[in-house]
Amino acid sequence: MALNNSQYDSIMRDYNLRQIKHRRLRDERVQEVRQKLPRIKEIDDKIASVSVQCGKRLLSGESASLTDLRNEIAALSRERETLLCSAGYPADYLEMTYDCPDCLDTGYIGGRKCRCFCKAEIDLLYTQSNLQNILEDENFETFSLEYYSEDIVDASGVSSLARAKKAFEVCRQFTRDFDQTFSNLFFYGDTGVGKTFLSHCVAKELLDTTHSVVYFSAQELFEAFARKRFGKTEEDNGFSDIIYGCDLFIIDDLGTELTNSFVSSELFLCINERLSRRRSTIISTNLSLKTFADTYSERIFSRISNSYTMLKLFGNDIRLIKKLEKQAKK
């Protein structure tokens, strides 16, 4: 996944600040040492002068006496190190320092992203996802099927456990195939049965592989749309790029917001635009499919039913069970 321009610029600004910080630190050390050891400046000036001579001779093709000049630079460098050590400084005290010695705080090694750049990508994407803290607890590793029962079945005779197993595997496959296959997920069913949890599982897996993920509850999303549409300023501030351009967009608890024609219109635009851009979306709702269609229109429901994998979850309220378990331990 490629970062958008603003994300990339944000990371590169950080690298620029690192370089400025370390150059300032080196300048301060040079000034400190030269005040205590005036000979250091003379050595540095001499090294600079001899280095210029080396460069001139290389350009003119005079390579015969380069060895003598290089030996002189080496001798001056050894003298500088000796002076520093005798004054109680490390031998490399005047060398440039870096946060990342591998890429020298450039973010790249031989045209390829350094490991520190990849970490910066993930950190940035986590921060912008609205999910930074919760994914430590809610991910594929912590998802448990023990809260689902074989004894609770729906009208088709399928158990709560079987539905959960299927949803878990579909989500796993969704993340594995994410870069090769365009798909979307629609979770529906009872309150507290793991719809949001599974969305978080997918989000963490993709964020950890440097995909951009943005999460909004339905209420937060439509409030943001309203500010954009009816606010005093017409500036978009990158909101459209975030909503329509991120790799995965999660709309959680659809149906809990105050629904009206504006909400339905914005929801259709969001769904349609992301489909046209082939950007994946996850939607979760507590509404039944019939109530969903009645609430948001057949046009929206048709878009979703034809373009999303529909995953039903039902059973006991896991949030309530966990809450009771915590209380029992106190």
CSV table of C-alpha atoms in Angstrom, one decimal, residues 22-37 40 44 77 80-98:
chain,number,residue,atom,x,y,z
A,22,HIS,CA,21.5,15.7,15.3
A,23,ARG,CA,23.3,18.4,13.2
A,24,ARG,CA,22.6,20.9,16.1
A,25,LEU,CA,23.9,18.4,18.6
A,26,ARG,CA,27.1,17.9,16.6
A,27,ASP,CA,27.6,21.6,16.2
A,28,GLU,CA,27.2,22.1,20.0
A,29,ARG,CA,29.8,19.4,20.6
A,30,VAL,CA,32.2,20.8,18.1
A,31,GLN,CA,32.0,24.3,19.7
A,32,GLU,CA,32.4,22.8,23.2
A,33,VAL,CA,35.5,20.8,22.3
A,34,ARG,CA,37.2,23.6,20.3
A,35,GLN,CA,36.9,25.9,23.3
A,36,LYS,CA,38.7,23.4,25.5
A,37,LEU,CA,41.1,22.0,22.8
A,40,ILE,CA,41.0,20.4,17.3
A,44,ASP,CA,39.7,20.0,11.3
A,77,SER,CA,42.3,12.0,12.4
A,80,ARG,CA,42.3,14.3,16.9
A,81,GLU,CA,41.1,11.0,18.5
A,82,THR,CA,44.1,11.0,20.8
A,83,LEU,CA,43.4,14.6,21.9
A,84,LEU,CA,39.7,13.8,22.5
A,85,CYS,CA,40.5,10.7,24.6
A,86,SER,CA,43.1,12.5,26.6
A,87,ALA,CA,40.5,15.1,27.5
A,88,GLY,CA,38.0,12.5,28.6
A,89,TYR,CA,35.8,12.5,25.5
A,90,PRO,CA,34.9,9.4,23.4
A,91,ALA,CA,37.0,9.0,20.3
A,92,ASP,CA,33.8,9.5,18.1
A,93,TYR,CA,32.5,12.4,20.1
A,94,LEU,CA,32.5,14.7,17.1
A,95,GLU,CA,31.0,12.3,14.7
A,96,MET,CA,27.4,12.7,13.5
A,97,THR,CA,24.9,10.7,15.5
A,98,TYR,CA,21.6,9.3,14.2
